[in-house]
PDB file of C-alpha atoms in Angstrom:
ATOM      1  CA  MET A 126     -17.966   5.173  -7.596  1.00  0.00           C
ATOM      2  CA  THR A 127     -16.795   1.672  -6.723  1.00  0.00           C
ATOM      3  CA  LYS A 128     -19.071  -0.977  -5.253  1.00  0.00           C
ATOM      4  CA  SER A 129     -16.402  -3.223  -3.706  1.00  0.00           C
ATOM      5  CA  ALA A 130     -13.024  -3.156  -2.072  1.00  0.00           C
ATOM      6  CA  ARG A 131     -10.364  -5.469  -3.465  1.00  0.00           C
ATOM      7  CA  TYR A 132      -7.200  -6.335  -1.553  1.00  0.00           C
ATOM      8  CA  ALA A 133      -4.225  -8.655  -1.687  1.00  0.00           C
ATOM      9  CA  VAL A 134      -3.367  -9.626   1.877  1.00  0.00           C
ATOM     10  CA  THR A 135       0.124 -10.504   3.091  1.00  0.00           C
ATOM     11  CA  PHE A 136       1.781 -11.352   6.390  1.00  0.00           C
ATOM     12  CA  GLY A 137       5.391 -10.994   7.443  1.00  0.00           C
ATOM     13  CA  LEU A 138       8.030  -8.962   9.209  1.00  0.00           C
ATOM     14  CA  ALA A 139       7.145  -5.275   9.297  1.00  0.00           C
ATOM     15  CA  GLY A 140       9.234  -3.187   6.945  1.00  0.00           C
ATOM     16  CA  CYS A 141      10.485  -6.109   4.890  1.00  0.00           C
ATOM     17  CA  TYR A 142      10.110  -5.992   1.118  1.00  0.00           C
ATOM     18  CA  MET A 143       9.031  -9.618   0.777  1.00  0.00           C
ATOM     19  CA  PRO A 144       6.282 -10.907   3.085  1.00  0.00           C
ATOM     20  CA  ASP A 145       6.460 -14.346   4.665  1.00  0.00           C
ATOM     21  CA  SER A 146       3.159 -15.306   3.083  1.00  0.00           C
ATOM     22  CA  HIS A 147       0.622 -14.098   0.554  1.00  0.00           C
ATOM     23  CA  LEU A 148      -2.827 -14.872   1.912  1.00  0.00           C
ATOM     24  CA  GLY A 149      -4.635 -14.257  -1.373  1.00  0.00           C
ATOM     25  CA  ALA A 150      -6.783 -11.657  -3.091  1.00  0.00           C
ATOM     26  CA  TYR A 151     -10.149 -10.808  -1.567  1.00  0.00           C
ATOM     27  CA  GLU A 152     -13.177  -8.745  -2.526  1.00  0.00           C
ATOM     28  CA  PHE A 153     -15.445  -7.093   0.032  1.00  0.00           C
ATOM     29  CA  ARG A 154     -18.871  -5.727  -0.879  1.00  0.00           C
ATOM     30  CA  THR A 155     -19.684  -4.145   2.487  1.00  0.00           C
ATOM     31  CA  ARG A 156     -17.780  -2.401   5.233  1.00  0.00           C
ATOM     32  CA  GLY A 157     -19.066  -5.005   7.725  1.00  0.00           C
ATOM     33  CA  GLU A 158     -17.721  -7.853   5.601  1.00  0.00           C
ATOM     34  CA  PHE A 159     -14.317  -6.143   5.398  1.00  0.00           C
ATOM     35  CA  ILE A 160     -14.258  -5.439   9.141  1.00  0.00           C
ATOM     36  CA  ALA A 161     -15.078  -9.081   9.952  1.00  0.00           C
ATOM     37  CA  PHE A 162     -12.258 -10.257   7.678  1.00  0.00           C
ATOM     38  CA  ILE A 163      -9.721  -7.887   9.243  1.00  0.00           C
ATOM     39  CA  LYS A 164     -10.712  -8.967  12.760  1.00  0.00           C
ATOM     40  CA  ASP A 165     -10.371 -12.630  11.752  1.00  0.00           C
ATOM     41  CA  GLU A 166      -6.871 -11.999  10.375  1.00  0.00           C
ATOM     42  CA  ILE A 167      -5.878 -10.175  13.562  1.00  0.00           C
ATOM     43  CA  GLU A 168      -7.061 -13.133  15.628  1.00  0.00           C
ATOM     44  CA  GLN A 169      -5.437 -15.725  13.311  1.00  0.00           C
ATOM     45  CA  HIS A 170      -2.052 -14.046  13.670  1.00  0.00           C
ATOM     46  CA  GLY A 171      -2.308 -13.572  17.427  1.00  0.00           C
ATOM     47  CA  PHE A 172      -2.416  -9.764  17.359  1.00  0.00           C
ATOM     48  CA  PRO A 173      -4.234  -7.979  20.203  1.00  0.00           C
ATOM     49  CA  LYS A 174      -7.804  -6.934  19.367  1.00  0.00           C
ATOM     50  CA  ASN A 175      -6.953  -3.257  19.816  1.00  0.00           C
ATOM     51  CA  THR A 176      -4.688  -3.349  16.737  1.00  0.00           C
ATOM     52  CA  PHE A 177      -7.893  -3.219  14.659  1.00  0.00           C
ATOM     53  CA  GLY A 178      -7.961   0.545  15.279  1.00  0.00           C
ATOM     54  CA  GLN A 179      -4.984   0.892  12.925  1.00  0.00           C
ATOM     55  CA  ALA A 180      -7.334   0.110  10.020  1.00  0.00           C
ATOM     56  CA  ASN A 181      -9.350   3.290  10.683  1.00  0.00           C
ATOM     57  CA  MET A 182     -12.303   1.715   8.868  1.00  0.00           C
ATOM     58  CA  ARG A 183     -14.822   4.505   9.350  1.00  0.00           C
ATOM     59  CA  LYS A 184     -12.723   6.952   7.306  1.00  0.00           C
ATOM     60  CA  ARG A 185     -11.118   4.333   5.069  1.00  0.00           C
ATOM     61  CA  TRP A 186     -14.393   2.867   3.801  1.00  0.00           C
ATOM     62  CA  GLY A 187     -15.603   6.321   2.754  1.00  0.00           C
ATOM     63  CA  ARG A 188     -12.370   6.911   0.824  1.00  0.00           C
ATOM     64  CA  ILE A 189     -12.664   3.464  -0.785  1.00  0.00           C
ATOM     65  CA  LYS A 190     -16.206   4.263  -1.920  1.00  0.00           C
ATOM     66  CA  ARG A 191     -15.065   7.614  -3.375  1.00  0.00           C
ATOM     67  CA  HIS A 192     -11.685   6.691  -4.886  1.00  0.00           C
ATOM     68  CA  GLY A 193     -11.479   2.883  -4.997  1.00  0.00           C
ATOM     69  CA  SER A 194      -9.399   0.500  -2.931  1.00  0.00           C
ATOM     70  CA  SER A 195      -6.388   0.573  -5.252  1.00  0.00           C
ATOM     71  CA  VAL A 196      -5.208   3.769  -3.548  1.00  0.00           C
ATOM     72  CA  GLN A 197      -6.054   2.705   0.015  1.00  0.00           C
ATOM     73  CA  HIS A 198      -3.137   0.483   1.064  1.00  0.00           C
ATOM     74  CA  PHE A 199      -2.593  -0.039   4.791  1.00  0.00           C
ATOM     75  CA  SER A 200      -1.079  -2.407   7.304  1.00  0.00           C
ATOM     76  CA  ILE A 201      -1.762  -3.534  10.830  1.00  0.00           C
ATOM     77  CA  ASP A 202       1.406  -3.933  12.853  1.00  0.00           C
ATOM     78  CA  HIS A 203       2.176  -5.658  16.120  1.00  0.00           C
ATOM     79  CA  GLY A 204       5.689  -6.099  17.422  1.00  0.00           C
ATOM     80  CA  SER A 205       7.864  -6.883  14.453  1.00  0.00           C
ATOM     81  CA  TYR A 206       5.050  -8.360  12.327  1.00  0.00           C
ATOM     82  CA  SER A 207       2.630  -6.833   9.875  1.00  0.00           C
ATOM     83  CA  ILE A 208      -0.564  -7.817   8.068  1.00  0.00           C
ATOM     84  CA  GLY A 209      -0.500  -5.892   4.796  1.00  0.00           C
ATOM     85  CA  PHE A 210      -3.586  -4.887   2.838  1.00  0.00           C
ATOM     86  CA  HIS A 211      -2.598  -3.942  -0.694  1.00  0.00           C
ATOM     87  CA  GLY A 212      -5.414  -2.290  -2.633  1.00  0.00           C
ATOM     88  CA  LEU A 213      -6.087  -3.689  -6.098  1.00  0.00           C
ATOM     89  CA  THR A 214      -7.755  -2.453  -9.243  1.00  0.00           C
ATOM     90  CA  LEU A 215     -10.363  -4.768 -10.782  1.00  0.00           C
ATOM     91  CA  ALA A 216      -7.831  -5.907 -13.401  1.00  0.00           C
ATOM     92  CA  GLU A 217      -5.187  -6.662 -10.742  1.00  0.00           C
ATOM     93  CA  PHE A 218      -7.766  -8.539  -8.665  1.00  0.00           C
ATOM     94  CA  ARG A 219      -8.784 -10.709 -11.624  1.00  0.00           C
ATOM     95  CA  GLU A 220      -5.148 -11.390 -12.474  1.00  0.00           C
ATOM     96  CA  GLN A 221      -4.428 -12.568  -8.921  1.00  0.00           C
ATOM     97  CA  GLU A 222      -7.585 -14.693  -8.859  1.00  0.00           C
ATOM     98  CA  GLU A 223      -6.424 -16.488 -12.009  1.00  0.00           C
ATOM     99  CA  ALA A 224      -2.962 -17.047 -10.541  1.00  0.00           C
ATOM    100  CA  GLU A 225      -4.335 -18.717  -7.388  1.00  0.00           C
TER     101      GLU A 225
END
């Protein structure tokens, strides 16, 4: 059972292979910490608050705790833009941390 969620976060046009920006790799130890981060990203990119529901955090956090975040990719879309959350293994997370 995993103790954290690890994600690479990107922003760009929805459906495009290459995002406009890579916002970095992040680790979240609690569901509340992850929720706060997602809400901040939504606000930073000017998405409506109701787009947070796309994250489905109640169910997602349980699946992360059971199976790890590396299999729990998701995105939050608004108009033609998307904030992508790409689940990482511990090794992938460490590799991205070193690259930053």
